[in-house]
Coordinates of C-alpha atoms and ligand atoms in Angstrom, one line a residue:
X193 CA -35.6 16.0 -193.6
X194 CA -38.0 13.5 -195.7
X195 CA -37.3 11.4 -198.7
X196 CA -39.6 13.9 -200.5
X197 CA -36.5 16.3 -200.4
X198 CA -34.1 14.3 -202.8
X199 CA -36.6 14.0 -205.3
X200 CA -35.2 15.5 -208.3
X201 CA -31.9 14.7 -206.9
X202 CA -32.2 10.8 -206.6
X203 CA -33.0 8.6 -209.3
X204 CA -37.1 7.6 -208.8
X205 CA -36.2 4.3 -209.1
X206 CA -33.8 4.5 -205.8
X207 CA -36.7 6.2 -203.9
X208 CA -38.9 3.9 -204.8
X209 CA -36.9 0.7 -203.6
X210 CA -36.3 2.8 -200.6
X211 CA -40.1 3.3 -199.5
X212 CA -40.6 -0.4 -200.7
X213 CA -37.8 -1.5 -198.3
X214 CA -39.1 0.4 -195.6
X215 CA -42.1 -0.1 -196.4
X216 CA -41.5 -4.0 -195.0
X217 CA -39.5 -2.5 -192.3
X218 CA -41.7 -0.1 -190.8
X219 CA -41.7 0.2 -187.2
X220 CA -38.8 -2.6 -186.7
X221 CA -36.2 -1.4 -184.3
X222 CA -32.7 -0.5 -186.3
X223 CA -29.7 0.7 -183.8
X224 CA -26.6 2.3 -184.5
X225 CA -23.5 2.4 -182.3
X226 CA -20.7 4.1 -182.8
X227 CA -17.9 6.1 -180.5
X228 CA -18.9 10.0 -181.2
X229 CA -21.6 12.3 -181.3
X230 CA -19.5 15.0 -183.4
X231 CA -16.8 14.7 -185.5
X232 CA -15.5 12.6 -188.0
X233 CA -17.8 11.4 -191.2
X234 CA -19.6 8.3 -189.2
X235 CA -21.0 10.9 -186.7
X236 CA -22.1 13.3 -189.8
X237 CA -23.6 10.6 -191.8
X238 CA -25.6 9.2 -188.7
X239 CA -26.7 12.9 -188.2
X240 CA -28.0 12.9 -191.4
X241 CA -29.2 9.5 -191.7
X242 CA -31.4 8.8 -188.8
X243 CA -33.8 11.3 -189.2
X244 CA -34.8 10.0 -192.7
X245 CA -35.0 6.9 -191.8
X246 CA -37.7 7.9 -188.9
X247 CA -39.3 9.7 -191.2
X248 CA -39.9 6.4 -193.0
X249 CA -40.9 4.8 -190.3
X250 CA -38.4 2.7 -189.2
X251 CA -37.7 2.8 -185.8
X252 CA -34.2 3.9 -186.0
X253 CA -31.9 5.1 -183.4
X254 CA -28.3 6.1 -182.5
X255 CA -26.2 5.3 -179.4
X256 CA -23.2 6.6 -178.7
X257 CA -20.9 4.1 -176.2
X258 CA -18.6 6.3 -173.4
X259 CA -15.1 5.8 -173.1
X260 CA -12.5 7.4 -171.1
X261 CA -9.3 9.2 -172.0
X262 CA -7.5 6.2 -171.4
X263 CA -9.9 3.9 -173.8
X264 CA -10.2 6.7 -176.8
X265 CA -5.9 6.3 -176.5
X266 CA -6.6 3.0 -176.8
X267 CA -8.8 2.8 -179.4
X268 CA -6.6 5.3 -181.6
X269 CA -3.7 3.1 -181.3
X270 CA -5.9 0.1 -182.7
X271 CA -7.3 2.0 -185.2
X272 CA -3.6 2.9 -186.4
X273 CA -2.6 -0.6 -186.6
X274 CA -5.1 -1.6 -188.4
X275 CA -4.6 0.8 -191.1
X276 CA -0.9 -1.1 -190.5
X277 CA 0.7 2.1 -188.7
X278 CA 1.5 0.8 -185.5
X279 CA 1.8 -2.5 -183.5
X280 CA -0.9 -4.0 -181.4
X281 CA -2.0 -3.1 -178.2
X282 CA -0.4 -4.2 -175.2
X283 CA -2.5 -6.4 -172.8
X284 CA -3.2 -3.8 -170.7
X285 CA -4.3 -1.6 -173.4
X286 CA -6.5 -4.9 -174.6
X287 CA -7.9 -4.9 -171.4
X288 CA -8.8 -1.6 -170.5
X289 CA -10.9 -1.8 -174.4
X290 CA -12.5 -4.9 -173.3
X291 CA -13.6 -3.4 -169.5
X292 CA -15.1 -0.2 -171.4
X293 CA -16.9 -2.2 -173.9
X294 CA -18.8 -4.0 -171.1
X295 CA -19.8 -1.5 -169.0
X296 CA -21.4 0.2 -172.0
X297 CA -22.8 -3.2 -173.0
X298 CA -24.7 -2.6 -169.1
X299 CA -25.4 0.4 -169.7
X300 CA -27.0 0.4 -173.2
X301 CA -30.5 -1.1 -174.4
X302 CA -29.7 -2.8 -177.8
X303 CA -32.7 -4.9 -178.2
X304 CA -33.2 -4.2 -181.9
X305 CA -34.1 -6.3 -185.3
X306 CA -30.9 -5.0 -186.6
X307 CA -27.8 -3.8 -185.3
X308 CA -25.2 -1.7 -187.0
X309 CA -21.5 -1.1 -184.5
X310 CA -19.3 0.9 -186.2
X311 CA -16.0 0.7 -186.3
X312 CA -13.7 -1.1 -183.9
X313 CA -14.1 1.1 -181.2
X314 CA -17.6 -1.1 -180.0
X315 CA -17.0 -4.0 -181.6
X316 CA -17.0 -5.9 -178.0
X317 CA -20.5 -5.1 -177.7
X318 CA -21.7 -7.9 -179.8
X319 CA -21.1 -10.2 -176.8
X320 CA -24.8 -8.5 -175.7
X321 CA -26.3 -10.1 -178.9
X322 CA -29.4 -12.6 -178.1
X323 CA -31.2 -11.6 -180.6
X324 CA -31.6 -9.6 -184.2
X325 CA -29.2 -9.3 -187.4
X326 CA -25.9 -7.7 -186.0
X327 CA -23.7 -6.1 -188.5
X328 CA -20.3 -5.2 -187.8
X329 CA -19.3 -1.7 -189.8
X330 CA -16.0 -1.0 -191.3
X331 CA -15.5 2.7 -192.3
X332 CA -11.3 2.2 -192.2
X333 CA -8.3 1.0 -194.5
X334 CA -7.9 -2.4 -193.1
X335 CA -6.3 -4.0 -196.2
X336 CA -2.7 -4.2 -194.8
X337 CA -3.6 -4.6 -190.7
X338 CA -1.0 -5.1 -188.3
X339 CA -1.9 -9.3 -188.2
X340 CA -1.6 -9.4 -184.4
X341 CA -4.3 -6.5 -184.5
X342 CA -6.5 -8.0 -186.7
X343 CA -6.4 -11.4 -185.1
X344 CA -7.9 -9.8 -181.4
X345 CA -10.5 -8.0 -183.5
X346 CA -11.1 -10.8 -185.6
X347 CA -12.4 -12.7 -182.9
X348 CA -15.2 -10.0 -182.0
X349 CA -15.9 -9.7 -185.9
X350 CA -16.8 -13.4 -186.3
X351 CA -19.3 -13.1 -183.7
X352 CA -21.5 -10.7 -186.0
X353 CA -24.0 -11.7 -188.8
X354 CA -22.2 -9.5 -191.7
X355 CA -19.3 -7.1 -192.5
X356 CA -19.4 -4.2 -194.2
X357 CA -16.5 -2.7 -195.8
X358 CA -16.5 0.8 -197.7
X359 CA -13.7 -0.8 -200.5
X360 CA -13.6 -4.5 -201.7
X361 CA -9.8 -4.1 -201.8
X362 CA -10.4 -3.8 -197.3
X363 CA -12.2 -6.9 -197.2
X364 CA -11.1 -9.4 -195.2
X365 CA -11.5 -13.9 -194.8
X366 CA -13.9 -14.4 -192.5
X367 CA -16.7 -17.2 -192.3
X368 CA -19.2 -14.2 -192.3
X369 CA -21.3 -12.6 -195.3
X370 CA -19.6 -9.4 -196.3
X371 CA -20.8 -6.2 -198.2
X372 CA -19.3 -3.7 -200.1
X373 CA -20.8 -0.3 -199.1
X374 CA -19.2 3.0 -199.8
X375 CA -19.6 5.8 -197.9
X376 CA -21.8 8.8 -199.5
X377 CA -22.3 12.7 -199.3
X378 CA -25.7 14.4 -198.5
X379 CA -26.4 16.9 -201.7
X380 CA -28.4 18.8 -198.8
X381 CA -26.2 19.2 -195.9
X382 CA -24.4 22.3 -195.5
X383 CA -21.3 21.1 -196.6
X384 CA -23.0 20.3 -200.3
X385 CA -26.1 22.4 -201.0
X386 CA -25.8 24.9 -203.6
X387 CA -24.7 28.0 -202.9
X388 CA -24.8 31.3 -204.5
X389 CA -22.2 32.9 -206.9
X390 CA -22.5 36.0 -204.0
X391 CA -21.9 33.4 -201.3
X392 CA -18.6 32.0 -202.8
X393 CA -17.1 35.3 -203.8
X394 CA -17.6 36.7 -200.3
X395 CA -15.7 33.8 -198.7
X396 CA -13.2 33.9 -200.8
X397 CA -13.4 37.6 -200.4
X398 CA -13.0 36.8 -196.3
X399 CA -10.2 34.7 -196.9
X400 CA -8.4 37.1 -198.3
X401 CA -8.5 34.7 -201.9
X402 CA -8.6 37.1 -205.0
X403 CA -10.2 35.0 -207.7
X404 CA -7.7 37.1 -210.2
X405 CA -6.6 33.3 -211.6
X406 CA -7.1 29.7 -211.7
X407 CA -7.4 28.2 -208.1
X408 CA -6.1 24.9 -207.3
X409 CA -7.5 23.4 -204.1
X410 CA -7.1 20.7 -201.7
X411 CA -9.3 20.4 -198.7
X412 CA -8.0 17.7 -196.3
X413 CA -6.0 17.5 -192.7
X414 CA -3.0 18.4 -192.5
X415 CA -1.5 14.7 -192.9
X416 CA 1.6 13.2 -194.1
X417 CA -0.7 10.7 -195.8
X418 CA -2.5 13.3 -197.7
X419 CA 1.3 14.9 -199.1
X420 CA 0.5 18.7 -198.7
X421 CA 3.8 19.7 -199.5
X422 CA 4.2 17.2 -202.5
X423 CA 1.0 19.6 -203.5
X424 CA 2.9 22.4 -203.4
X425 CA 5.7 21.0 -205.6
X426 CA 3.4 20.2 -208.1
X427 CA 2.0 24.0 -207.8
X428 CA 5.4 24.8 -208.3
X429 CA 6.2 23.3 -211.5
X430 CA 2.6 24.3 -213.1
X431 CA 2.9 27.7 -212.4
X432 CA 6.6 28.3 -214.4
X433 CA 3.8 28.1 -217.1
X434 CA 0.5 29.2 -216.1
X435 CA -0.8 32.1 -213.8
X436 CA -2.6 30.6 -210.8
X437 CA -3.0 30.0 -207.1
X438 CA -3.0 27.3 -204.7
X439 CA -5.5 27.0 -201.4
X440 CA -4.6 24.3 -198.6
X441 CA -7.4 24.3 -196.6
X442 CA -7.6 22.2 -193.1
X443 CA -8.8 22.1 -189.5
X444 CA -6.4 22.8 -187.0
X445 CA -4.5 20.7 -185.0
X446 CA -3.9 21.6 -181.4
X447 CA -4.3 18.0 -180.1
X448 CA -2.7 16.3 -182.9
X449 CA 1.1 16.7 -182.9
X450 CA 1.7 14.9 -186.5
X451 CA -0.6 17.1 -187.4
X452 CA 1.6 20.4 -186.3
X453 CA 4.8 19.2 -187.7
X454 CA 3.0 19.0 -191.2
X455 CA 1.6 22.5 -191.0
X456 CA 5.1 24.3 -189.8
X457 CA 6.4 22.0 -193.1
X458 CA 3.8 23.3 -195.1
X459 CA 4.1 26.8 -194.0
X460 CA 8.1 26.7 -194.4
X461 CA 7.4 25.6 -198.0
X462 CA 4.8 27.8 -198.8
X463 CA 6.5 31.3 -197.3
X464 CA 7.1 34.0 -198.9
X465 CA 4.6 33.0 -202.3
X466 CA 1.8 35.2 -202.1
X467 CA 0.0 32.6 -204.6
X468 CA -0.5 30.0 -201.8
X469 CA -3.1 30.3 -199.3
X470 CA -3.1 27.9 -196.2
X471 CA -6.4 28.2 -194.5
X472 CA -6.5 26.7 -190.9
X473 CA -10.1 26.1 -190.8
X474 CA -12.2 26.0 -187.6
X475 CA -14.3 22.9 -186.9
X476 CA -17.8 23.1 -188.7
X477 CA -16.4 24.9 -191.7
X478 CA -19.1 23.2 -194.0
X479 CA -20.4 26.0 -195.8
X480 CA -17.0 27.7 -195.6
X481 CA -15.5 24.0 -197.7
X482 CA -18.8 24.3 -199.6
X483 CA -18.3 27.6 -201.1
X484 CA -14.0 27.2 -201.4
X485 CA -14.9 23.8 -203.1
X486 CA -17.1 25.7 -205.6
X487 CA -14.8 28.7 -206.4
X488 CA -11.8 26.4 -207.3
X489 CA -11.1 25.6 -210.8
X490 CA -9.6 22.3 -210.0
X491 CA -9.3 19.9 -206.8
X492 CA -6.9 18.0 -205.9
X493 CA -6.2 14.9 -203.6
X494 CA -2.9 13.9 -203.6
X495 CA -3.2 11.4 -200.8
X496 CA -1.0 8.4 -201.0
X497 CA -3.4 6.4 -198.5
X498 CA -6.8 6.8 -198.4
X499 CA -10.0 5.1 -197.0
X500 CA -12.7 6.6 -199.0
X501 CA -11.8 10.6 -199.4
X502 CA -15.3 11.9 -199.1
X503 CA -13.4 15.2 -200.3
X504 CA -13.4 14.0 -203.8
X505 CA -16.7 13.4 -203.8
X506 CA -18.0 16.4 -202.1
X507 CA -16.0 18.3 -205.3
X508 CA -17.0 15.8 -207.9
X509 CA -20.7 16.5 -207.0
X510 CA -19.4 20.4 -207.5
X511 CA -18.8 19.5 -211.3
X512 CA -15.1 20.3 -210.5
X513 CA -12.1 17.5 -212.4
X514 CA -10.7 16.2 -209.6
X515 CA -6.9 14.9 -210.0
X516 CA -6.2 12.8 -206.9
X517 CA -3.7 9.9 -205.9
X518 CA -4.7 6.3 -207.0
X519 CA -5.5 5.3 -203.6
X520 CA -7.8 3.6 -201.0
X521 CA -11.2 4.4 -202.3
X522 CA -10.4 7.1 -204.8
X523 CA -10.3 5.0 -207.8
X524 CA -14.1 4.2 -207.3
X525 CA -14.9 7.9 -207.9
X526 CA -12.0 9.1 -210.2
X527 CA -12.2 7.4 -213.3
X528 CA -8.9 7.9 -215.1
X529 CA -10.3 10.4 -218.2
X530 CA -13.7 10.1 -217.4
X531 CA -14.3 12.0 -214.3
X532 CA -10.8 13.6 -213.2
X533 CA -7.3 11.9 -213.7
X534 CA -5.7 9.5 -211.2
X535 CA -1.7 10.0 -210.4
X536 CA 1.1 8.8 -208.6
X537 CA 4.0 11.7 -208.5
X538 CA 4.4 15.5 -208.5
X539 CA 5.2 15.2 -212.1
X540 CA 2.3 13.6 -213.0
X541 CA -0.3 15.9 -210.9
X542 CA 1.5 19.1 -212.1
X543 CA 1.1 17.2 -216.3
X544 CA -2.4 16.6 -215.3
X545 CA -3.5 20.3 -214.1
X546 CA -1.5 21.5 -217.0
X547 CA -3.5 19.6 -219.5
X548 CA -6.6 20.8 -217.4
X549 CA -5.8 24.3 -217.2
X550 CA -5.3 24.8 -221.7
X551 CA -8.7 22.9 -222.0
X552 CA -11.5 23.9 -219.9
X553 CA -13.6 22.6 -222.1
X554 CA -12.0 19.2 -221.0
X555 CA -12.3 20.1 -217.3
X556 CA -15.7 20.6 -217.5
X557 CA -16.5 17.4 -219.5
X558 CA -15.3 15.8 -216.3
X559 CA -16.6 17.9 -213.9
X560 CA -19.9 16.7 -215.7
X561 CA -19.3 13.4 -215.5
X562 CA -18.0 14.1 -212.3
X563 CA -21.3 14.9 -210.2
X564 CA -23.1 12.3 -212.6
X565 CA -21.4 9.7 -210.7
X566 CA -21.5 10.7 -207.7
X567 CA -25.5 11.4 -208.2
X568 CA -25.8 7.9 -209.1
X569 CA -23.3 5.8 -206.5
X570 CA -22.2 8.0 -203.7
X571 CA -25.5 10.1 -202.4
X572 CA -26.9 9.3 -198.7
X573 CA -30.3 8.0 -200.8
X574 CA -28.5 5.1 -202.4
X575 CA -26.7 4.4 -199.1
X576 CA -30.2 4.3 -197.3
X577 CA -31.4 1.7 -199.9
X578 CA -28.3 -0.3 -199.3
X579 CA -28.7 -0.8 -195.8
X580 CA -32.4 -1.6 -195.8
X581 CA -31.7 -3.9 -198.8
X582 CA -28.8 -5.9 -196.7
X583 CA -30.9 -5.9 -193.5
X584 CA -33.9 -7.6 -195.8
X585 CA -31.4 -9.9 -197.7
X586 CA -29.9 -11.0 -194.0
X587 CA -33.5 -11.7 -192.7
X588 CA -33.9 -13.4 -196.3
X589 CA -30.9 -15.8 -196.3
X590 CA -32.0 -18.5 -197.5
X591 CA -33.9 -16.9 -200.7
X592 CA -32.8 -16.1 -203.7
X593 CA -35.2 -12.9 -204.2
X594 CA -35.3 -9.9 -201.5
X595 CA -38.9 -9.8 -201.2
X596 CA -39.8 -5.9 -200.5
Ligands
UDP864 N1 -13.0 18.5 -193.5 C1 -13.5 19.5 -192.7 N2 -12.6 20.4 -192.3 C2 -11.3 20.4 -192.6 C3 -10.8 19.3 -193.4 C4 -11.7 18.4 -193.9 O1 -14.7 19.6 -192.4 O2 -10.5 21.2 -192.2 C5 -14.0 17.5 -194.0 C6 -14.1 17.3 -195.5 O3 -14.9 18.2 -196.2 C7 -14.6 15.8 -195.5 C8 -14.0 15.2 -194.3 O4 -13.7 16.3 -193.4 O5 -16.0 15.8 -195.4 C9 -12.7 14.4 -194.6 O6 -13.1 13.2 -195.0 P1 -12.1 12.4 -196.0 O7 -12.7 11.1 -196.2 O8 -11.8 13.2 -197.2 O9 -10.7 12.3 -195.2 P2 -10.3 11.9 -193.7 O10 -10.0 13.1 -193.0 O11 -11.5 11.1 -193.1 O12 -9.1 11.0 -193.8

């Protein structure tokens, strides 16, 4: 993977002030830490990202810290209360983080220019700093953190040279410099690259999906936060008036109890309709997503909490009207009428697909507009270019001008 490969893609002028940036990078050391090797966005962004950024000669590379059982529990129960669903972590709990943390702090070589930890899971590991810009990543919903939470972390985050947040909104006070940078989609991973009309009808074929009528789709976990069923009451109401189906498609969850509950729910609502399809989707399902995304007339995400919902970008950049919950980082990529619609009840998502479903002509106006945006904001390219741009700005701190 080289830069080469998003030209016609990109904008010119964003792959230009990439090669510039790296250009006065090349060959400085840039580390990234972060708590898994698979799974989850930061992994798949890291997979993607590295690689280009070797290819432009920065000497980029990705560490992964090793935790136990016990510290991943941990970690999970600060990352819930930081997204301000649980209280803190006992003192043992604290502990065990902090003895993790140090160990891998022995055990890894961080010497670098520039440093990006991400997420709270290595945060400790800036106590190695001597030397370098460290940068302490934020991929979560931190705006509403449990306070006691927030204040243990708080004390690791002040530590680093910058914060970066995906959302203003999660931004926090602290005597740092802090960066708004969302998260992005790569237009050439599996999960996004364009796919055949052949290649979408046979998995919806597979699935057992006929494409007979409008399908409305919602990729995500199965997730109280992402309302599955309050999906499925607004399938309801639409389709006293208009022919169509519904697909709920998400990985399953064996290790996740919540994650159980909401599927029995969703299956108990859904039984007996042979319009709704609920997909339980094995892990690395991109092309599978890919091609579902493409065959669906609209997407929906009704979350009602969010971080960034990379979901509605991976179906923006489809040219599919997204209508999705006003939440977390969805408003930055659904503008209200310009590029899906934004709503905050089953009434309103079911008005919404209504208006949709009389007036393609509409839906594809947005969908347009849709994949415009996320060309120009929300692709891995322009995320590249952010990070090399902060890294020179933080060397640069006392100019005015990045010099490139
Ligand atoms: N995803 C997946 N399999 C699934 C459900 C979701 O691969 O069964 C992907 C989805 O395409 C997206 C990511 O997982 O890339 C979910 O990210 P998002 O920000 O939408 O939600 P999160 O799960 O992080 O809350």
């Amino acid at each position: 993977m080289i830069l080469d490969d998003y030209r016609g893609i990109a904008d010119q002028g964003e792959l230009r002030a990439i090669e510039h940036l790296a250009g006065a990078l090349r060959g400085r050391r840039f580390i990234h830490v972060n708590s898994t090797a698979t799974g989850g966005g930061v992994a798949e962004l890291l997979q993607r990202m590295i690689p280009l950024m070797k290819s432009l000669g920065i000497d980029a590379k990705w560490k992964v810290m090793k935790g136990t059982k016990q510290f991943f529990e941990v970690t999970k129960r600060i990352h819930n209360s930081l997204q301000g669903r649980e209280g803190p972590p006992t003192k043992k709990m604290w502990d065990i983080y902090e003895s993790v943390n140090r160990r891998n702090a022995e055990r890894l070589d961080l010497d670098a220019d520039c440093v990006f930890i991400h997420d709270p899971q290595p945060a400790l590991l800036v106590e190695k700093k001597k030397r370098g810009i460290w940068v302490w990543r934020c991929h979560i919903d931190i705006s509403r953190p449990n306070r006691v939470t927030w204040y243990l972390l708080k004390d690791l985050v002040q530590q680093y040279d910058a914060a970066i947040f995906s959302v203003a909104r999660f931004a926090q006070s602290l005597p740092l410099a802090q960066f708004m940078i969302p998260p992005s989609i790569d237009p050439l991973s599996e999960k996004n690259v364009d796919l055949t009309e052949e290649e979408v009808n046979a998995v919806f074929e597979r699935f057992d999906i006929p494409m007979d009528k409008p399908v409305l789709l919602q990729v995500s976990r199965f997730d109280p936060f992402k309302d599955p069923l309050g999906v499925i009451d607004a399938f309801k109401l639409v389709r006293k008036y208009h022919p169509c189906r519904l697909v709920l498609a998400g990985g399953t969850a064996t290790d996740d109890p919540e994650g159980a509950r909401v599927l029995d729910e969703v299956r108990e609502k859904a039984e007996g309709d042979p319009d709704i399809h609920i997909l339980l989707l094995p892990p690395f399902s991109d092309r599978e997503i890919n091609a579902l995304q493409r065959g669906a007339t609209i997407v929906l995400q009704k979350s009602t909490r969010e971080g960034f919902g990379l979901v509605v970008a991976e179906a923006l950049w489809k040219k599919k009207p997204v209508i999705a919950g006003d939440v977390g980082g969805i408003p930055l990529q659904v503008i209200d009428g310009v590029t899906g619609y934004l709503v905050h009840s089953v009434e309103g998502t079911a008005f919404r697909v209504r208006q949709l479903l009389q007036n393609p002509h509409k839906a594809r106006i947005l969908g347009e507009a849709g994949r415009e945006h996320i060309r120009r904001n929300f692709l891995i390219t322009g995320h590249i270019r952010n990070y090399l741009a902060l890294w020179r700005a933080m060397e640069d701190k006392d100019s005015d001008l990045i010099y490139v």
